Amino acid sequence: MSPLMLTLMIFAIMLALMVIRVPIAIAMFSAGCVGYVAQAGWGPLSNFLNTQAFARFASYDLSVIPLFILMGNFATQGGISKALFGFASAVMSRFKGGLAMAAVLASAAFGAICGSSVATAATITSVALPEMKRHGYSGRLSTGTLAAGGTLGILIPPSVPLVIYAILAEQNIAKLFAAAMVPGIIAMAGYMIAIAIYVRLVPGHAPDKAVVADKITAQSMMGIVPIAVVFLIVFGGIYGGLFTPTEGAAVGAASTFVAALLKRELTLKKLKYCFYATAQGSAMIFMIFIGADLMNSALALTQVPGQLADVVQGWGLSPLMVVSAILLFYVVLGAVMDELSMILLTIPIFFPLIIGLDFGMPKDSVAIWFGIMVLMTVGFGLLAPPVGLNVYVVNGMAKDVPISESYKGVMPFLISDVFRTLLLLFFPGISLWLVKYVT
């Protein structure tokens, strides 16, 4: 069997297993096993499995993943989101579509201590959806807004997918977090602008008159204090040189735990759930690591990824055209895979190709910029049909809203995503200007 046919067979096995609902990690692991054995035999596969798991998980940098997940679970279970949305609605509800804008603002702020898109979407939905329904917002706008707002959980640092990219691409996590700051703020502003335009062009999805909210009081402002304090401690410490990103994740988890205790909503049952959910989420990610490592090793044996890079470079395409094609591939891949699997499977293939192209920037700047572009496109996949994991999560919590309405609701936000992605594609400096201040 030729290397190309073997590569296609590996991907076909993986996709076939995914279609019958085999977990992503097992699908990649099984396809990788078949490809590895077909090329090297059972002995080398056994040796690989004997050493690779320890080699992968012995990395100190990987501890940042469960720590950021734990930080997000403490924030989710500690009642921080309710007070946060209360403050955001007090600020924004005077505008038409203001409660929807408040949901976006709350999602962005909550994402600053969460790092998970699905967790952000589910947490803010549980608080904001009843209020939006009570004030006459349509199911389409409500669920679309909350699904889109959830993607800010991975765009605003800390971001678990961005940490995984940093590990795979051997890049500085602190610099990647700095690079994601401005694009994350642009994403939040773009979503709020999309809401303002939508409620004026398409009447009937938001109240005709803005909700007159209570005055912003000291009590309502307390909603943002836990978020602000944790954010300043974590990122102030990281960029102030007090501790590394991994140590910052530990400090962040401890700070969020204290904030949750002060809210007096973190019961023993919820505390147990935080640790259980962290273990479950971390195990899932680490299993995907093993599956992706094996599959990528099988693909490396075929030498097709390297040949593909040579072919693409031989076409004489401009670097921006190559990046655009890769981003479009991510959009398509997002229809069948989750964000972590996409990053783990594709970065070892695409990253060497991108680094080999001449963008007129230093290689480390290209690596950071490409990571942000991947993160933007992965967020797109969380909303786009036919899968759109965030849409499914939010729609599952809105029992009376058809899934078709939720997909219609995310369309204005997908348009905003397209404009933002093009902006960052043609103006890399937007992502990189904060990085130069990070040592």
XYZ file of C-alpha atoms in Angstrom:
439
model
C 0.000 0.000 0.000
C 1.363 3.405 -0.981
C 2.009 5.995 1.772
C -0.809 8.196 0.451
C -3.317 5.332 0.473
C -2.192 4.361 3.957
C -2.678 7.936 5.158
C -6.182 8.035 3.667
C -6.951 4.698 5.317
C -5.888 6.023 8.731
C -8.187 9.026 8.404
C -11.016 6.862 7.038
C -10.822 4.540 10.058
C -10.844 7.478 12.451
C -13.852 9.134 10.773
C -15.758 5.840 10.530
C -15.323 5.242 14.266
C -16.409 8.803 15.035
C -19.558 8.346 12.934
C -20.627 5.404 15.116
C -20.015 7.581 18.204
C -16.742 6.058 19.372
C -15.000 8.658 21.612
C -12.510 10.857 19.778
C -9.532 9.606 21.802
C -10.323 5.944 21.086
C -10.998 6.665 17.406
C -7.607 8.327 16.960
C -5.862 5.668 19.049
C -7.401 2.811 17.019
C -6.634 4.425 13.667
C -3.085 5.145 14.834
C -2.602 1.537 15.953
C -3.672 0.184 12.557
C -1.416 2.620 10.705
C 1.564 1.993 12.985
C 1.285 -1.810 12.816
C 0.854 -1.734 9.038
C 4.183 0.084 8.699
C 6.334 -1.046 11.637
C 4.717 -4.126 13.183
C 3.522 -5.013 16.682
C 6.930 -4.911 18.366
C 7.699 -1.256 17.632
C 4.096 -0.351 18.527
C 4.499 -2.009 21.930
C 7.761 -0.150 22.533
C 6.142 3.128 21.491
C 3.198 2.655 23.859
C 5.566 1.599 26.650
C 7.498 4.862 26.542
C 5.233 7.488 24.985
C 2.616 7.737 27.740
C 5.224 8.494 30.399
C 7.185 10.789 28.081
C 4.050 12.800 27.354
C 2.628 13.045 30.869
C 5.930 13.577 32.676
C 5.919 17.115 31.285
C 5.587 19.677 34.109
C 3.862 22.104 31.735
C 0.862 19.768 31.395
C -0.120 20.393 35.017
C -1.433 23.783 33.933
C -4.396 22.064 32.237
C -6.077 20.473 35.296
C -5.287 23.581 37.346
C -7.079 25.920 34.922
C -9.967 23.442 34.662
C -10.201 23.363 38.470
C -10.137 27.157 38.522
C -13.084 27.222 36.124
C -15.028 24.656 38.137
C -14.599 26.656 41.341
C -15.894 29.743 39.513
C -18.827 27.822 38.024
C -19.937 26.158 41.250
C -19.149 29.101 43.511
C -21.992 31.371 42.404
C -19.718 33.976 40.871
C -21.645 34.039 37.583
C -24.943 35.227 39.081
C -23.487 38.378 40.634
C -21.409 38.968 37.518
C -24.455 38.913 35.230
C -26.295 41.178 37.654
C -23.604 43.828 37.284
C -23.396 43.411 33.506
C -27.167 43.767 33.126
C -27.140 46.893 35.314
C -24.574 48.424 32.960
C -26.016 47.328 29.595
C -29.776 46.844 29.984
C -30.550 50.509 29.292
C -29.730 49.866 25.633
C -31.948 48.051 23.159
C -30.818 44.435 23.219
C -28.944 45.305 26.394
C -29.590 42.046 28.241
C -28.111 40.120 25.318
C -25.099 42.454 25.397
C -24.878 41.886 29.146
C -24.738 38.130 28.544
C -21.793 38.651 26.180
C -20.053 40.929 28.673
C -20.618 38.443 31.491
C -19.330 35.588 29.318
C -16.143 37.504 28.539
C -15.543 38.336 32.201
C -16.313 34.789 33.318
C -14.010 33.433 30.613
C -11.175 35.362 32.256
C -11.174 32.822 35.098
C -12.653 29.798 33.361
C -10.768 28.820 30.194
C -13.501 26.524 28.841
C -16.019 27.448 26.172
C -18.650 24.874 27.102
C -18.404 25.666 30.830
C -18.767 29.398 30.140
C -21.787 28.835 27.877
C -23.534 26.514 30.328
C -22.828 28.682 33.385
C -23.939 32.017 31.938
C -26.954 30.376 30.256
C -28.226 29.074 33.587
C -28.254 32.648 34.912
C -29.054 34.778 31.864
C -31.574 32.687 29.912
C -34.442 32.983 32.447
C -33.933 36.757 32.645
C -33.869 37.162 28.872
C -37.053 35.121 28.518
C -38.762 37.109 31.275
C -38.044 40.371 29.462
C -39.353 39.160 26.094
C -36.216 38.133 24.210
C -36.845 35.490 21.558
C -35.460 31.985 21.894
C -33.449 32.553 18.722
C -31.620 35.630 19.977
C -31.240 34.319 23.530
C -29.708 30.955 22.658
C -27.640 32.350 19.785
C -26.172 35.045 22.025
C -25.361 32.644 24.856
C -23.777 30.078 22.523
C -21.613 32.761 20.913
C -20.744 34.311 24.265
C -19.524 30.926 25.437
C -16.779 30.939 22.809
C -15.228 33.877 24.666
C -14.328 31.323 27.336
C -11.446 30.147 25.134
C -10.699 33.479 23.432
C -10.158 35.417 26.654
C -7.116 34.039 28.568
C -6.678 31.664 30.279
C -7.573 29.265 27.486
C -7.086 25.501 27.716
C -6.868 25.036 23.896
C -4.243 27.789 23.767
C -2.235 26.034 26.490
C -2.346 22.820 24.460
C -1.199 24.700 21.352
C 1.677 26.215 23.346
C 2.788 22.754 24.476
C 2.569 21.225 20.979
C 4.266 24.168 19.255
C 6.773 24.670 22.107
C 5.792 28.310 22.543
C 5.713 30.582 25.579
C 2.288 30.336 27.269
C 2.504 33.838 28.730
C 3.183 35.338 25.282
C 0.261 33.435 23.764
C -2.038 34.676 26.528
C -0.870 38.236 25.861
C -1.466 37.777 22.130
C -5.033 36.582 22.788
C -6.017 39.592 24.909
C -6.780 42.101 22.154
C -8.457 39.604 19.765
C -10.626 38.450 22.688
C -11.713 42.021 23.416
C -12.377 42.579 19.701
C -14.516 39.410 19.686
C -16.547 40.677 22.640
C -17.055 44.097 21.050
C -17.937 42.495 17.695
C -20.632 40.347 19.295
C -22.154 43.339 21.063
C -22.186 45.317 17.806
C -23.814 42.343 16.038
C -26.571 42.331 18.675
C -27.135 46.091 18.341
C -27.461 45.789 14.552
C -29.607 42.634 14.642
C -32.258 43.933 17.059
C -32.710 47.003 14.860
C -32.790 45.237 11.492
C -34.882 42.250 12.615
C -37.641 43.437 14.970
C -39.501 41.154 17.326
C -36.501 39.395 18.890
C -35.865 41.925 21.656
C -38.137 44.301 23.588
C -38.982 47.497 21.706
C -37.935 49.503 24.732
C -34.785 48.995 26.691
C -35.138 47.538 30.158
C -34.744 50.217 32.786
C -32.359 48.647 35.244
C -31.570 49.614 38.780
C -28.789 52.075 39.412
C -25.286 50.705 39.622
C -24.670 50.420 43.332
C -21.752 49.307 45.457
C -23.569 46.020 46.005
C -23.994 45.356 42.277
C -20.347 46.258 41.663
C -19.349 43.483 44.064
C -20.262 41.120 41.231
C -17.068 41.972 39.371
C -14.749 42.119 42.369
C -13.952 38.358 42.534
C -13.253 38.223 38.790
C -11.093 41.352 38.881
C -9.098 40.245 41.913
C -8.392 36.750 40.556
C -7.503 38.135 37.121
C -5.104 40.697 38.588
C -3.472 38.145 40.887
C -2.967 35.554 38.143
C -1.958 37.698 35.195
C -0.338 40.425 37.260
C 1.828 37.753 38.840
C 2.660 36.074 35.531
C 3.571 39.253 33.666
C 5.127 40.820 36.755
C 7.581 37.936 36.913
C 6.365 36.655 40.289
C 5.543 33.177 38.984
C 5.358 31.069 35.848
C 2.075 30.353 34.007
C 1.903 26.931 35.668
C 2.379 28.451 39.102
C -0.108 31.147 38.100
C -2.680 28.472 37.348
C -2.222 27.042 40.850
C -2.493 30.503 42.418
C -5.563 31.187 40.270
C -7.267 27.971 41.363
C -6.561 28.777 45.030
C -7.758 32.387 44.622
C -10.961 31.296 42.896
C -11.563 28.762 45.665
C -11.298 31.533 48.264
C -13.624 33.764 46.217
C -16.152 30.919 45.970
C -15.987 30.365 49.739
C -16.629 34.065 50.371
C -19.766 33.823 48.195
C -20.964 31.083 50.574
C -22.439 29.004 47.756
C -19.720 26.346 47.534
C -21.200 23.432 49.479
C -19.367 20.196 50.219
C -21.332 18.502 47.446
C -20.309 21.190 44.947
C -16.698 21.006 46.127
C -16.637 17.263 45.469
C -18.136 17.907 42.039
C -15.373 20.438 41.241
C -12.644 17.863 41.824
C -14.575 15.095 40.069
C -15.277 17.254 37.012
C -11.630 18.375 36.918
C -10.412 14.783 37.014
C -12.919 13.774 34.348
C -12.066 16.686 32.034
C -8.317 16.270 32.500
C -8.514 12.534 31.844
C -10.447 13.179 28.654
C -7.847 15.669 27.427
C -4.925 13.406 28.335
C -6.569 10.444 26.588
C -6.911 12.586 23.472
C -3.208 13.419 23.844
C -2.319 9.714 23.728
C -4.614 9.027 20.774
C -3.319 12.036 18.859
C 0.314 11.181 19.618
C -0.118 7.661 18.255
C -1.990 8.794 15.175
C 0.512 11.563 14.443
C 3.368 9.070 14.831
C 1.681 6.718 12.363
C 1.244 9.607 9.928
C 4.883 10.614 10.422
C 5.995 7.110 9.415
C 4.190 7.536 6.083
C 6.211 10.764 5.504
C 3.125 12.164 3.776
C 2.883 15.273 6.025
C 6.431 16.288 5.057
C 5.744 15.557 1.405
C 2.545 17.584 1.637
C 4.514 20.534 2.994
C 6.986 20.267 0.096
C 4.136 20.100 -2.422
C 2.402 23.155 -0.967
C 5.632 25.136 -0.968
C 6.241 24.034 -4.553
C 2.921 25.489 -5.679
C 4.281 28.967 -5.113
C 1.189 30.134 -3.225
C 1.477 33.213 -1.061
C 1.811 32.497 2.660
C -1.534 34.188 3.372
C -3.260 31.908 0.861
C -1.804 28.852 2.585
C -2.962 30.076 6.001
C -6.410 30.859 4.568
C -6.695 27.330 3.160
C -5.702 25.843 6.519
C -8.262 27.974 8.354
C -10.985 26.888 5.922
C -9.957 23.299 6.589
C -10.428 23.935 10.317
C -13.939 25.244 9.651
C -14.810 22.040 7.782
C -13.114 19.849 10.384
C -15.102 21.604 13.104
C -18.219 19.896 11.727
C -16.998 16.503 12.950
C -14.445 17.138 15.733
C -14.162 19.111 18.958
C -11.605 21.881 19.383
C -9.068 19.934 21.438
C -8.994 17.011 19.016
C -8.551 19.352 16.051
C -5.583 21.089 17.648
C -3.901 17.887 18.822
C -4.323 16.159 15.471
C -3.450 18.970 13.078
C -0.854 21.205 14.741
C 1.982 18.633 14.382
C 1.157 18.548 10.649
C 0.440 22.220 9.897
C 2.852 23.964 12.260
C 6.092 22.944 10.463
C 4.499 23.998 7.169
C 3.583 27.448 8.499
C 6.978 28.002 10.128
C 8.643 27.167 6.803
C 6.839 30.016 4.999
C 8.088 33.598 4.793
C 5.603 36.041 6.339
C 8.147 38.806 6.768
C 8.116 38.260 10.551
C 10.368 36.421 13.006
C 9.516 32.729 13.335
C 8.418 33.053 16.962
C 6.010 35.835 15.987
C 4.587 33.665 13.201
C 4.099 30.807 15.658
C 2.187 33.009 18.114
C 0.078 34.677 15.413
C -0.819 31.329 13.856
C -1.880 30.026 17.278
C -4.300 32.925 17.667
C -5.672 32.360 14.156
C -6.253 28.683 14.967
C -7.995 29.644 18.210
C -10.292 32.051 16.328
C -11.239 29.391 13.796
C -11.780 26.746 16.470
C -14.244 29.145 18.118
C -16.048 29.380 14.783
C -16.423 25.588 14.758
C -18.107 25.696 18.172
C -21.000 27.629 16.615
C -21.248 26.496 12.991
C -23.741 23.793 11.965
C -24.129 20.856 11.675
C -22.424 20.280 15.050
C -21.645 23.500 16.912
C -21.029 22.067 20.384
C -21.903 25.329 22.148
C -25.211 25.505 20.282
C -26.105 21.995 21.454
C -25.188 22.800 25.065
C -27.235 26.013 25.215
C -30.156 24.573 23.249
C -30.264 21.604 25.606
C -30.855 24.038 28.476
C -33.576 25.902 26.543
C -36.080 23.080 26.266
C -38.716 25.056 24.345
C -36.411 26.393 21.590
C -35.997 24.299 18.404
C -32.387 23.613 17.458
C -33.011 25.262 14.077
C -33.842 28.526 15.842
C -30.607 28.363 17.816
C -28.609 27.867 14.611
C -30.364 30.883 13.076
C -29.523 32.817 16.224
C -25.760 32.310 15.873
C -25.620 33.536 12.262
C -25.019 37.240 13.114
C -22.178 36.157 15.402
C -20.638 33.933 12.730
C -20.634 36.953 10.402
C -18.828 38.901 13.131
C -16.352 36.003 13.432
C -15.609 36.158 9.702
C -14.833 39.885 9.830
C -12.652 39.449 12.920
C -10.734 36.541 11.407
C -10.039 38.500 8.214
C -8.909 41.490 10.276
C -6.419 39.386 12.238
C -5.325 37.516 9.116
C -4.321 40.654 7.224
C -3.114 42.641 10.242
C -1.029 40.276 12.434
C 0.212 43.199 14.497
C -3.152 43.334 16.280
C -2.307 40.024 17.930
C 1.385 40.732 18.433
C 1.654 44.257 19.798
C 1.190 43.220 23.444
C 3.641 40.329 23.081
C 6.631 42.639 22.786
C 6.090 43.721 26.395
C 6.360 40.124 27.659
C 9.864 38.933 28.480
